[in-house]
PDB file of C-alpha atoms and ligand atoms in Angstrom:
ATOM      1  CA  MET A 249      36.725 -28.911-101.582  1.00 70.00           C
ATOM      2  CA  GLY A 250      36.666 -30.882 -98.635  1.00 80.00           C
ATOM      3  CA  PRO A 251      33.202 -31.210 -96.271  1.00 90.00           C
ATOM      4  CA  LYS A 252      31.451 -28.472 -94.385  1.00 97.00           C
ATOM      5  CA  PRO A 253      33.645 -28.601 -91.564  1.00 98.00           C
ATOM      6  CA  GLY A 254      30.800 -29.562 -88.419  1.00 98.00           C
ATOM      7  CA  VAL A 255      29.662 -27.104 -86.007  1.00 98.00           C
ATOM      8  CA  LEU A 256      27.791 -27.317 -83.460  1.00 98.00           C
ATOM      9  CA  MET A 257      24.641 -24.878 -81.960  1.00 98.00           C
ATOM     10  CA  LEU A 258      23.654 -24.801 -78.377  1.00 97.00           C
ATOM     11  CA  LYS A 259      19.842 -23.501 -78.801  1.00 96.00           C
ATOM     12  CA  MET A 260      17.485 -22.230 -81.362  1.00 95.00           C
ATOM     13  CA  MET A 261      18.876 -19.052 -80.980  1.00 93.00           C
ATOM     14  CA  MET A 262      16.778 -17.828 -84.260  1.00 96.00           C
ATOM     15  CA  PRO A 263      16.131 -18.945 -87.419  1.00 97.00           C
ATOM     16  CA  TYR A 264      17.845 -16.271 -89.972  1.00 98.00           C
ATOM     17  CA  LEU A 265      21.029 -17.626 -87.956  1.00 98.00           C
ATOM     18  CA  ARG A 266      20.282 -21.504 -88.351  1.00 98.00           C
ATOM     19  CA  ASP A 267      19.629 -20.654 -92.415  1.00 98.00           C
ATOM     20  CA  SER A 268      22.815 -18.645 -92.066  1.00 98.00           C
ATOM     21  CA  LEU A 269      25.003 -21.891 -90.401  1.00 98.00           C
ATOM     22  CA  GLU A 270      23.217 -24.362 -92.201  1.00 97.00           C
ATOM     23  CA  SER A 271      23.711 -23.171 -95.852  1.00 98.00           C
ATOM     24  CA  LYS A 272      27.830 -22.816 -94.680  1.00 98.00           C
ATOM     25  CA  PHE A 273      28.439 -25.780 -92.043  1.00 98.00           C
ATOM     26  CA  THR A 274      26.996 -28.634 -90.785  1.00 98.00           C
ATOM     27  CA  LEU A 275      25.181 -28.147 -88.495  1.00 98.00           C
ATOM     28  CA  TYR A 276      24.657 -30.009 -85.385  1.00 98.00           C
ATOM     29  CA  PRO A 277      21.754 -28.414 -83.246  1.00 98.00           C
ATOM     30  CA  LEU A 278      21.629 -29.825 -79.639  1.00 98.00           C
ATOM     31  CA  TRP A 279      18.569 -28.066 -78.980  1.00 97.00           C
ATOM     32  CA  GLU A 280      16.113 -30.849 -81.306  1.00 97.00           C
ATOM     33  CA  GLN A 281      17.988 -34.369 -79.671  1.00 98.00           C
ATOM     34  CA  SER A 282      16.130 -35.855 -76.858  1.00 98.00           C
ATOM     35  CA  ASP A 283      20.002 -38.128 -76.145  1.00 98.00           C
ATOM     36  CA  LYS A 284      21.908 -34.760 -76.297  1.00 97.00           C
ATOM     37  CA  GLU A 285      24.617 -37.287 -74.602  1.00 97.00           C
ATOM     38  CA  GLY A 286      24.817 -39.646 -77.336  1.00 98.00           C
ATOM     39  CA  TYR A 287      24.085 -36.688 -79.515  1.00 98.00           C
ATOM     40  CA  LEU A 288      28.278 -35.489 -78.731  1.00 98.00           C
ATOM     41  CA  ALA A 289      30.046 -37.800 -77.804  1.00 98.00           C
ATOM     42  CA  GLN A 290      28.199 -39.405 -81.739  1.00 98.00           C
ATOM     43  CA  ASN A 291      28.910 -36.364 -83.154  1.00 98.00           C
ATOM     44  CA  ALA A 292      32.526 -35.405 -81.798  1.00 98.00           C
ATOM     45  CA  GLN A 293      35.138 -36.192 -83.710  1.00 98.00           C
ATOM     46  CA  SER A 294      32.406 -33.948 -86.417  1.00 98.00           C
ATOM     47  CA  ILE A 295      32.238 -30.359 -84.441  1.00 98.00           C
ATOM     48  CA  ARG A 296      34.855 -28.080 -85.334  1.00 98.00           C
ATOM     49  CA  GLY A 297      33.110 -24.759 -84.494  1.00 98.00           C
ATOM     50  CA  LEU A 298      30.241 -24.394 -81.910  1.00 98.00           C
ATOM     51  CA  VAL A 299      27.284 -21.029 -81.750  1.00 98.00           C
ATOM     52  CA  THR A 300      26.394 -20.773 -78.216  1.00 98.00           C
ATOM     53  CA  TRP A 301      24.761 -17.755 -76.830  1.00 96.00           C
ATOM     54  CA  THR A 302      24.229 -15.550 -73.384  1.00 94.00           C
ATOM     55  CA  GLY A 303      21.804 -18.318 -71.697  1.00 92.00           C
ATOM     56  CA  SER A 304      24.399 -20.180 -72.362  1.00 96.00           C
ATOM     57  CA  THR A 305      27.111 -21.968 -69.863  1.00 97.00           C
ATOM     58  CA  VAL A 306      30.509 -22.949 -72.601  1.00 98.00           C
ATOM     59  CA  ASP A 307      31.924 -24.295 -69.715  1.00 98.00           C
ATOM     60  CA  ALA A 308      35.258 -27.707 -69.526  1.00 98.00           C
ATOM     61  CA  GLU A 309      32.651 -30.311 -69.003  1.00 98.00           C
ATOM     62  CA  LEU A 310      31.240 -29.210 -72.055  1.00 98.00           C
ATOM     63  CA  LEU A 311      34.384 -28.689 -74.034  1.00 98.00           C
ATOM     64  CA  ASN A 312      35.732 -31.477 -72.723  1.00 98.00           C
ATOM     65  CA  LYS A 313      33.914 -33.181 -74.517  1.00 98.00           C
ATOM     66  CA  LEU A 314      34.314 -32.136 -78.199  1.00 98.00           C
ATOM     67  CA  PRO A 315      38.259 -33.083 -78.866  1.00 98.00           C
ATOM     68  CA  LYS A 316      38.048 -31.476 -81.913  1.00 98.00           C
ATOM     69  CA  LEU A 317      36.743 -27.916 -81.609  1.00 98.00           C
ATOM     70  CA  GLU A 318      38.634 -24.908 -82.650  1.00 98.00           C
ATOM     71  CA  ILE A 319      36.628 -21.782 -82.036  1.00 98.00           C
ATOM     72  CA  VAL A 320      33.356 -20.636 -80.036  1.00 98.00           C
ATOM     73  CA  SER A 321      31.580 -18.506 -82.578  1.00 98.00           C
ATOM     74  CA  ALA A 322      29.233 -16.263 -79.705  1.00 98.00           C
ATOM     75  CA  PHE A 323      25.768 -14.367 -80.634  1.00 98.00           C
ATOM     76  CA  SER A 324      26.912 -12.380 -78.146  1.00 97.00           C
ATOM     77  CA  VAL A 325      29.285  -9.575 -77.369  1.00 97.00           C
ATOM     78  CA  GLY A 326      29.251 -10.677 -72.903  1.00 97.00           C
ATOM     79  CA  VAL A 327      31.125 -14.273 -72.853  1.00 97.00           C
ATOM     80  CA  ASP A 328      31.120 -14.696 -68.889  1.00 97.00           C
ATOM     81  CA  LYS A 329      30.202 -17.895 -69.326  1.00 97.00           C
ATOM     82  CA  VAL A 330      32.583 -19.356 -71.399  1.00 98.00           C
ATOM     83  CA  ASP A 331      35.279 -20.999 -69.722  1.00 98.00           C
ATOM     84  CA  LEU A 332      38.348 -17.849 -72.388  1.00 97.00           C
ATOM     85  CA  ARG A 333      40.415 -19.888 -69.818  1.00 97.00           C
ATOM     86  CA  LYS A 334      40.352 -23.623 -70.437  1.00 98.00           C
ATOM     87  CA  CYS A 335      39.521 -21.701 -74.669  1.00 98.00           C
ATOM     88  CA  LYS A 336      43.462 -20.862 -74.058  1.00 98.00           C
ATOM     89  CA  GLU A 337      45.060 -23.411 -72.556  1.00 98.00           C
ATOM     90  CA  ARG A 338      43.354 -25.819 -75.825  1.00 98.00           C
ATOM     91  CA  GLY A 339      43.814 -23.337 -78.874  1.00 98.00           C
ATOM     92  CA  ILE A 340      39.999 -22.573 -79.074  1.00 98.00           C
ATOM     93  CA  ALA A 341      39.314 -19.489 -80.488  1.00 98.00           C
ATOM     94  CA  VAL A 342      36.601 -17.211 -78.382  1.00 98.00           C
ATOM     95  CA  THR A 343      34.396 -14.840 -80.633  1.00 98.00           C
ATOM     96  CA  ASN A 344      32.060 -12.298 -79.815  1.00 98.00           C
ATOM     97  CA  THR A 345      30.404  -9.914 -81.693  1.00 98.00           C
ATOM     98  CA  PRO A 346      30.552  -6.181 -80.371  1.00 97.00           C
ATOM     99  CA  ASP A 347      29.741  -2.911 -82.224  1.00 98.00           C
ATOM    100  CA  VAL A 348      26.771  -4.305 -84.785  1.00 98.00           C
ATOM    101  CA  LEU A 349      24.863  -4.137 -81.063  1.00 98.00           C
ATOM    102  CA  THR A 350      25.445  -1.578 -79.327  1.00 98.00           C
ATOM    103  CA  ASP A 351      23.308   1.565 -80.183  1.00 98.00           C
ATOM    104  CA  ASP A 352      19.977  -0.684 -78.886  1.00 98.00           C
ATOM    105  CA  CYS A 353      21.739  -1.383 -75.750  1.00 98.00           C
ATOM    106  CA  ALA A 354      21.969   2.267 -75.438  1.00 98.00           C
ATOM    107  CA  ASP A 355      18.974   2.480 -76.282  1.00 98.00           C
ATOM    108  CA  LEU A 356      17.682   0.096 -74.321  1.00 98.00           C
ATOM    109  CA  ALA A 357      19.280   1.421 -71.147  1.00 99.00           C
ATOM    110  CA  ILE A 358      17.345   5.169 -72.051  1.00 99.00           C
ATOM    111  CA  ALA A 359      14.456   3.397 -72.302  1.00 98.00           C
ATOM    112  CA  LEU A 360      15.172   1.693 -68.867  1.00 99.00           C
ATOM    113  CA  LEU A 361      15.680   5.169 -67.602  1.00 99.00           C
ATOM    114  CA  LEU A 362      12.255   6.522 -68.535  1.00 98.00           C
ATOM    115  CA  SER A 363      10.376   3.946 -67.779  1.00 98.00           C
ATOM    116  CA  SER A 364      11.240   3.104 -64.194  1.00 98.00           C
ATOM    117  CA  MET A 365      11.673   7.001 -63.103  1.00 98.00           C
ATOM    118  CA  ARG A 366       7.999   8.161 -65.362  1.00 98.00           C
ATOM    119  CA  GLN A 367       6.258   4.672 -64.825  1.00 98.00           C
ATOM    120  CA  VAL A 368       5.809   4.545 -68.245  1.00 98.00           C
ATOM    121  CA  CYS A 369       4.450   0.762 -67.682  1.00 98.00           C
ATOM    122  CA  ALA A 370       2.567   1.418 -64.744  1.00 98.00           C
ATOM    123  CA  ALA A 371       0.772   4.315 -65.799  1.00 97.00           C
ATOM    124  CA  ASP A 372       0.202   2.393 -69.462  1.00 98.00           C
ATOM    125  CA  ARG A 373      -1.246  -0.819 -66.928  1.00 98.00           C
ATOM    126  CA  TYR A 374      -3.129   1.974 -65.630  1.00 97.00           C
ATOM    127  CA  VAL A 375      -4.838   3.494 -69.026  1.00 97.00           C
ATOM    128  CA  ARG A 376      -5.460  -0.325 -70.018  1.00 98.00           C
ATOM    129  CA  LYS A 377      -8.020  -0.860 -66.787  1.00 97.00           C
ATOM    130  CA  GLY A 378      -9.735   2.434 -68.003  1.00 97.00           C
ATOM    131  CA  CYS A 379      -7.951   3.746 -65.073  1.00 95.00           C
ATOM    132  CA  TRP A 380      -8.022   7.001 -66.338  1.00 95.00           C
ATOM    133  CA  PRO A 381      -6.805  10.465 -62.833  1.00 95.00           C
ATOM    134  CA  LYS A 382      -9.066  13.183 -61.464  1.00 92.00           C
ATOM    135  CA  LEU A 383      -6.809  15.686 -62.064  1.00 83.00           C
ATOM    136  CA  GLY A 384      -4.116  15.493 -59.786  1.00 75.00           C
ATOM    137  CA  GLN A 385      -4.255  12.403 -58.624  1.00 88.00           C
ATOM    138  CA  TYR A 386      -1.543  10.353 -60.379  1.00 93.00           C
ATOM    139  CA  PRO A 387       1.130   9.899 -58.761  1.00 93.00           C
ATOM    140  CA  LEU A 388       3.384  11.751 -59.555  1.00 96.00           C
ATOM    141  CA  THR A 389       6.945  10.211 -60.716  1.00 97.00           C
ATOM    142  CA  TYR A 390      10.946  11.729 -61.455  1.00 98.00           C
ATOM    143  CA  LYS A 391      12.254  13.946 -64.366  1.00 98.00           C
ATOM    144  CA  MET A 392      15.149  12.167 -65.829  1.00 98.00           C
ATOM    145  CA  SER A 393      16.907  15.642 -68.357  1.00 98.00           C
ATOM    146  CA  GLY A 394      19.147  17.331 -66.329  1.00 98.00           C
ATOM    147  CA  LYS A 395      19.825  14.627 -63.810  1.00 98.00           C
ATOM    148  CA  ARG A 396      23.172  12.958 -62.146  1.00 99.00           C
ATOM    149  CA  LEU A 397      24.023  10.537 -64.650  1.00 99.00           C
ATOM    150  CA  GLY A 398      26.811   8.148 -63.211  1.00 99.00           C
ATOM    151  CA  ILE A 399      27.327   4.545 -66.008  1.00 99.00           C
ATOM    152  CA  VAL A 400      30.394   1.861 -64.610  1.00 99.00           C
ATOM    153  CA  GLY A 401      31.703   0.534 -67.569  1.00 98.00           C
ATOM    154  CA  LEU A 402      33.289   3.567 -69.798  1.00 98.00           C
ATOM    155  CA  GLY A 403      32.990   0.830 -73.526  1.00 97.00           C
ATOM    156  CA  ARG A 404      31.071   0.920 -76.482  1.00 97.00           C
ATOM    157  CA  ILE A 405      28.027   0.500 -75.225  1.00 98.00           C
ATOM    158  CA  GLY A 406      28.089   3.435 -71.182  1.00 98.00           C
ATOM    159  CA  MET A 407      29.788   5.271 -74.662  1.00 98.00           C
ATOM    160  CA  ALA A 408      26.683   4.972 -75.998  1.00 98.00           C
ATOM    161  CA  VAL A 409      25.125   5.558 -72.926  1.00 99.00           C
ATOM    162  CA  ALA A 410      26.494   8.890 -72.412  1.00 98.00           C
ATOM    163  CA  LYS A 411      26.265  10.283 -75.511  1.00 98.00           C
ATOM    164  CA  ARG A 412      22.635   9.757 -76.188  1.00 98.00           C
ATOM    165  CA  ALA A 413      22.323  11.231 -72.398  1.00 98.00           C
ATOM    166  CA  GLU A 414      24.096  14.118 -73.157  1.00 98.00           C
ATOM    167  CA  ALA A 415      21.134  14.673 -75.159  1.00 98.00           C
ATOM    168  CA  PHE A 416      19.067  14.954 -72.363  1.00 98.00           C
ATOM    169  CA  SER A 417      21.580  17.520 -70.461  1.00 98.00           C
ATOM    170  CA  CYS A 418      22.936  14.752 -67.411  1.00 98.00           C
ATOM    171  CA  LYS A 419      25.675  15.152 -66.168  1.00 98.00           C
ATOM    172  CA  ILE A 420      26.903  12.690 -67.037  1.00 98.00           C
ATOM    173  CA  SER A 421      30.846  11.001 -65.139  1.00 98.00           C
ATOM    174  CA  TYR A 422      31.515   7.423 -64.384  1.00 98.00           C
ATOM    175  CA  PHE A 423      33.555   4.596 -62.925  1.00 98.00           C
ATOM    176  CA  ALA A 424      36.008   2.234 -65.321  1.00 98.00           C
ATOM    177  CA  ARG A 425      39.347   0.061 -64.334  1.00 96.00           C
ATOM    178  CA  SER A 426      41.250   3.112 -64.837  1.00 96.00           C
ATOM    179  CA  GLU A 427      41.106   6.155 -66.528  1.00 98.00           C
ATOM    180  CA  LYS A 428      40.386   7.247 -69.926  1.00 97.00           C
ATOM    181  CA  SER A 429      41.553   9.181 -71.834  1.00 97.00           C
ATOM    182  CA  GLY A 430      40.516  11.891 -73.923  1.00 96.00           C
ATOM    183  CA  VAL A 431      36.473  11.513 -72.198  1.00 97.00           C
ATOM    184  CA  PRO A 432      35.033  14.440 -71.006  1.00 98.00           C
ATOM    185  CA  TYR A 433      33.845  13.077 -68.260  1.00 98.00           C
ATOM    186  CA  LYS A 434      34.077  12.716 -64.625  1.00 98.00           C
ATOM    187  CA  PHE A 435      36.197   9.840 -62.748  1.00 98.00           C
ATOM    188  CA  TYR A 436      35.717   8.200 -59.737  1.00 98.00           C
ATOM    189  CA  ASP A 437      37.393   5.608 -58.855  1.00 97.00           C
ATOM    190  CA  THR A 438      34.957   3.034 -57.110  1.00 98.00           C
ATOM    191  CA  VAL A 439      31.077   2.947 -58.115  1.00 98.00           C
ATOM    192  CA  LEU A 440      30.596   3.843 -54.512  1.00 98.00           C
ATOM    193  CA  GLU A 441      31.984   7.393 -54.947  1.00 98.00           C
ATOM    194  CA  LEU A 442      30.237   7.511 -58.545  1.00 98.00           C
ATOM    195  CA  ALA A 443      26.908   6.674 -56.612  1.00 99.00           C
ATOM    196  CA  ASN A 444      27.465   9.659 -54.112  1.00 98.00           C
ATOM    197  CA  ASN A 445      27.130  11.367 -56.879  1.00 98.00           C
ATOM    198  CA  SER A 446      24.546  10.054 -59.464  1.00 99.00           C
ATOM    199  CA  ASP A 447      20.894  11.065 -59.369  1.00 99.00           C
ATOM    200  CA  MET A 448      20.840   7.819 -61.739  1.00 99.00           C
ATOM    201  CA  LEU A 449      22.587   4.758 -61.963  1.00 99.00           C
ATOM    202  CA  VAL A 450      23.518   2.607 -65.600  1.00 99.00           C
ATOM    203  CA  LEU A 451      25.648  -0.402 -65.653  1.00 99.00           C
ATOM    204  CA  THR A 452      26.689  -1.075 -68.583  1.00 98.00           C
ATOM    205  CA  CYS A 453      29.761  -3.888 -67.839  1.00 98.00           C
ATOM    206  CA  ALA A 454      31.281  -7.184 -68.562  1.00 97.00           C
ATOM    207  CA  LEU A 455      30.283  -9.489 -65.651  1.00 98.00           C
ATOM    208  CA  THR A 456      34.013 -10.396 -64.142  1.00 97.00           C
ATOM    209  CA  LYS A 457      35.478 -11.292 -60.885  1.00 97.00           C
ATOM    210  CA  GLU A 458      36.193  -8.095 -60.026  1.00 97.00           C
ATOM    211  CA  THR A 459      33.158  -6.460 -61.226  1.00 98.00           C
ATOM    212  CA  THR A 460      30.666  -9.694 -59.123  1.00 98.00           C
ATOM    213  CA  HIS A 461      28.562  -7.608 -56.731  1.00 98.00           C
ATOM    214  CA  ILE A 462      29.827  -4.358 -57.687  1.00 98.00           C
ATOM    215  CA  VAL A 463      26.604  -2.753 -56.330  1.00 99.00           C
ATOM    216  CA  GLY A 464      25.774  -4.379 -53.406  1.00 98.00           C
ATOM    217  CA  ARG A 465      23.532  -2.618 -50.177  1.00 98.00           C
ATOM    218  CA  LYS A 466      26.638   1.175 -49.452  1.00 98.00           C
ATOM    219  CA  VAL A 467      26.304   1.768 -53.029  1.00 99.00           C
ATOM    220  CA  LEU A 468      22.327   1.529 -53.598  1.00 99.00           C
ATOM    221  CA  ASP A 469      21.709   3.275 -49.577  1.00 98.00           C
ATOM    222  CA  ALA A 470      24.599   6.378 -51.716  1.00 98.00           C
ATOM    223  CA  LEU A 471      21.815   6.764 -54.700  1.00 98.00           C
ATOM    224  CA  GLY A 472      19.261   6.766 -51.877  1.00 98.00           C
ATOM    225  CA  PRO A 473      15.255   6.669 -51.824  1.00 98.00           C
ATOM    226  CA  GLU A 474      15.565   9.056 -55.183  1.00 98.00           C
ATOM    227  CA  GLY A 475      17.861   7.226 -56.790  1.00 98.00           C
ATOM    228  CA  PHE A 476      17.240   4.663 -60.058  1.00 99.00           C
ATOM    229  CA  LEU A 477      19.313   1.482 -61.127  1.00 99.00           C
ATOM    230  CA  VAL A 478      19.419   0.547 -64.524  1.00 99.00           C
ATOM    231  CA  ASN A 479      20.717  -3.104 -64.915  1.00 99.00           C
ATOM    232  CA  ILE A 480      22.187  -3.676 -69.030  1.00 98.00           C
ATOM    233  CA  ALA A 481      24.853  -4.803 -68.529  1.00 98.00           C
ATOM    234  CA  ARG A 482      24.615  -8.858 -66.158  1.00 98.00           C
ATOM    235  CA  GLY A 483      22.935  -9.555 -62.917  1.00 98.00           C
ATOM    236  CA  PRO A 484      25.507 -11.289 -60.542  1.00 98.00           C
ATOM    237  CA  VAL A 485      26.861  -7.135 -60.514  1.00 98.00           C
ATOM    238  CA  VAL A 486      24.334  -5.735 -58.751  1.00 99.00           C
ATOM    239  CA  ASP A 487      23.797  -8.542 -56.201  1.00 99.00           C
ATOM    240  CA  GLU A 488      20.266  -8.623 -55.927  1.00 98.00           C
ATOM    241  CA  GLN A 489      19.123  -9.688 -52.317  1.00 98.00           C
ATOM    242  CA  GLU A 490      20.564  -5.722 -51.312  1.00 99.00           C
ATOM    243  CA  LEU A 491      18.183  -4.463 -54.750  1.00 99.00           C
ATOM    244  CA  VAL A 492      14.874  -6.200 -53.133  1.00 99.00           C
ATOM    245  CA  LYS A 493      15.720  -5.431 -50.154  1.00 98.00           C
ATOM    246  CA  ALA A 494      15.843  -1.732 -50.847  1.00 99.00           C
ATOM    247  CA  LEU A 495      12.919  -1.380 -52.841  1.00 99.00           C
ATOM    248  CA  ILE A 496      10.929  -3.251 -50.652  1.00 98.00           C
ATOM    249  CA  GLU A 497      11.943  -0.089 -47.932  1.00 98.00           C
ATOM    250  CA  GLY A 498      11.973   1.901 -50.600  1.00 98.00           C
ATOM    251  CA  ARG A 499      15.044   2.513 -49.814  1.00 98.00           C
ATOM    252  CA  LEU A 500      15.948   3.313 -53.674  1.00 99.00           C
ATOM    253  CA  GLY A 501      13.932   5.607 -56.522  1.00 98.00           C
ATOM    254  CA  GLY A 502      13.303   2.214 -58.587  1.00 99.00           C
ATOM    255  CA  ALA A 503      15.081   0.534 -60.676  1.00 99.00           C
ATOM    256  CA  GLY A 504      15.173  -0.858 -64.098  1.00 99.00           C
ATOM    257  CA  LEU A 505      16.238  -4.502 -65.039  1.00 99.00           C
ATOM    258  CA  ASP A 506      17.415  -5.594 -68.573  1.00 98.00           C
ATOM    259  CA  VAL A 507      19.556  -8.568 -66.790  1.00 98.00           C
ATOM    260  CA  PHE A 508      19.645 -11.267 -63.289  1.00 98.00           C
ATOM    261  CA  GLU A 509      20.888 -12.676 -61.406  1.00 98.00           C
ATOM    262  CA  LYS A 510      19.521 -16.263 -61.871  1.00 97.00           C
ATOM    263  CA  GLU A 511      17.579 -15.764 -65.362  1.00 97.00           C
ATOM    264  CA  PRO A 512      15.484 -17.112 -66.063  1.00 96.00           C
ATOM    265  CA  GLN A 513      13.954 -16.384 -62.089  1.00 98.00           C
ATOM    266  CA  VAL A 514      13.286 -12.355 -61.866  1.00 98.00           C
ATOM    267  CA  PRO A 515      12.439 -12.092 -57.674  1.00 98.00           C
ATOM    268  CA  GLN A 516       9.044 -11.386 -57.685  1.00 98.00           C
ATOM    269  CA  GLU A 517       8.642  -8.856 -54.777  1.00 98.00           C
ATOM    270  CA  LEU A 518       9.407  -7.330 -58.048  1.00 98.00           C
ATOM    271  CA  TRP A 519       6.354  -7.852 -60.316  1.00 98.00           C
ATOM    272  CA  ASN A 520       4.024  -5.587 -58.782  1.00 97.00           C
ATOM    273  CA  MET A 521       5.745  -2.671 -58.305  1.00 98.00           C
ATOM    274  CA  ASP A 522       5.364   1.101 -60.554  1.00 98.00           C
ATOM    275  CA  ASN A 523       9.071   1.936 -59.954  1.00 98.00           C
ATOM    276  CA  VAL A 524      10.238  -1.316 -61.130  1.00 98.00           C
ATOM    277  CA  VAL A 525      10.735  -1.983 -65.140  1.00 98.00           C
ATOM    278  CA  LEU A 526      11.046  -6.017 -65.427  1.00 98.00           C
ATOM    279  CA  LEU A 527      13.102  -7.491 -69.558  1.00 98.00           C
ATOM    280  CA  PRO A 528      13.512 -10.453 -70.599  1.00 98.00           C
ATOM    281  CA  HIS A 529      17.536  -9.680 -71.255  1.00 98.00           C
ATOM    282  CA  VAL A 530      16.438  -8.487 -74.971  1.00 98.00           C
ATOM    283  CA  GLY A 531      19.401  -5.293 -74.426  1.00 98.00           C
ATOM    284  CA  SER A 532      20.274  -6.429 -78.421  1.00 98.00           C
ATOM    285  CA  GLY A 533      16.952  -8.096 -79.582  1.00 98.00           C
ATOM    286  CA  THR A 534      15.567  -5.789 -82.854  1.00 98.00           C
ATOM    287  CA  TRP A 535      15.824  -7.811 -86.042  1.00 98.00           C
ATOM    288  CA  ASP A 536      17.891  -4.748 -87.324  1.00 98.00           C
ATOM    289  CA  THR A 537      21.026  -6.092 -83.999  1.00 98.00           C
ATOM    290  CA  ARG A 538      20.517  -9.681 -84.459  1.00 98.00           C
ATOM    291  CA  ARG A 539      20.643 -10.021 -88.222  1.00 98.00           C
ATOM    292  CA  ALA A 540      23.550  -8.065 -87.671  1.00 98.00           C
ATOM    293  CA  MET A 541      25.010 -10.516 -84.894  1.00 98.00           C
ATOM    294  CA  ALA A 542      23.929 -13.381 -86.869  1.00 98.00           C
ATOM    295  CA  ASP A 543      25.985 -12.434 -90.047  1.00 98.00           C
ATOM    296  CA  LEU A 544      29.465 -11.301 -87.052  1.00 98.00           C
ATOM    297  CA  ALA A 545      28.799 -14.299 -85.166  1.00 98.00           C
ATOM    298  CA  VAL A 546      28.974 -16.793 -88.481  1.00 98.00           C
ATOM    299  CA  SER A 547      31.383 -14.987 -90.731  1.00 98.00           C
ATOM    300  CA  ASN A 548      33.852 -15.073 -88.342  1.00 98.00           C
ATOM    301  CA  LEU A 549      33.224 -19.335 -88.488  1.00 98.00           C
ATOM    302  CA  GLU A 550      33.960 -18.662 -92.022  1.00 98.00           C
ATOM    303  CA  ALA A 551      37.491 -16.730 -91.796  1.00 98.00           C
ATOM    304  CA  HIS A 552      38.701 -19.886 -89.115  1.00 98.00           C
ATOM    305  CA  PHE A 553      37.701 -22.641 -91.639  1.00 98.00           C
ATOM    306  CA  ALA A 554      39.389 -19.987 -93.984  1.00 98.00           C
ATOM    307  CA  GLY A 555      42.299 -19.535 -92.243  1.00 98.00           C
ATOM    308  CA  LYS A 556      41.473 -15.808 -92.320  1.00 98.00           C
ATOM    309  CA  PRO A 557      42.012 -13.258 -89.277  1.00 98.00           C
ATOM    310  CA  LEU A 558      38.778 -13.406 -87.100  1.00 98.00           C
ATOM    311  CA  LEU A 559      36.408 -10.197 -87.672  1.00 98.00           C
ATOM    312  CA  THR A 560      36.567 -10.031 -83.776  1.00 98.00           C
ATOM    313  CA  PRO A 561      38.234 -12.135 -81.667  1.00 98.00           C
ATOM    314  CA  CYS A 562      37.279 -12.735 -77.353  1.00 93.00           C
ATOM    315  CA  ASN A 563      40.743 -13.756 -76.369  1.00 75.00           C
TER     316      ASN A 563
HETATM  317  C1  DGY B 858      25.354  -9.244 -75.065  1.00 52.00           C
HETATM  318  O1  DGY B 858      25.760  -9.693 -76.316  1.00 52.00           O
HETATM  319  O2  DGY B 858      26.121 -10.418 -74.610  1.00 52.00           O
HETATM  320  C2  DGY B 858      23.866  -8.462 -75.065  1.00 52.00           C
HETATM  321  O3  DGY B 858      23.287  -9.694 -73.240  1.00 52.00           O
HETATM  322  C3  DGY B 858      23.148  -8.413 -75.730  1.00 52.00           C
HETATM  323  O4  DGY B 858      21.358  -8.231 -74.715  1.00 52.00           O
END
């Protein structure tokens, strides 16, 4: 047996993942280094694998510092922060962690719909302040059951949201790059048309050039003052400035947001809005799912270094 392959971990994502990597590979923990540039230069010849997540960018600049890199294993389903073109050019494999996080992300979309429409977080804050409404004095909210739900992106997560929404008797329609066969939901070929025919819009699509700012003023106005937007996809899918304006001006009923355009920045204007729920990008954030993601990220690396087929390649 030769030396263990060297794997660079960009950030401390989860001790379980770190331990697992350390037991199988020679781990290079970049976040622990004060001189990151020097550390990369010193170990560049030994680093053959890299583990990343949604909070780090794997761009050409980083890739150029790693001449021996063979595989990028993303601890996430989205790989929008990985320069896939450059990886392809260099023959670097890229893997992600689909499927194992589908349920959690879909669960969270429903939680965001319910909590923004029913203003669950605001009501909780109200009670914690020691308040209790006199009969009929508490602000009324919006019903979710039976409403028209539009889903942007009908991949694994979009489908899982749809399945859950069926239990709420929602009328489901969707926008995707193309119409899916065998799907019992109505297809619209633009997001604007979808929004025109929806009370709630849930974004589950990948971030690409085509989906950047796909939700702007027109789409928000189509949803209208009793319409709700939930974003569990990526912040830049929404034109955040337009979203903030629509909420301030009451042109949109409310929003449930797990992701933001410039994370970790969350627009301050939204902080005190009772009809808006703000989460710190935790779509997959349960013990069960994060462990499963870690196992998959590590298994992809193991498969690669053993010369076996990758479990979940994405390029
Ligand atoms: C991912 O894995 O890409 C999601 O953002 C999880 O929250």
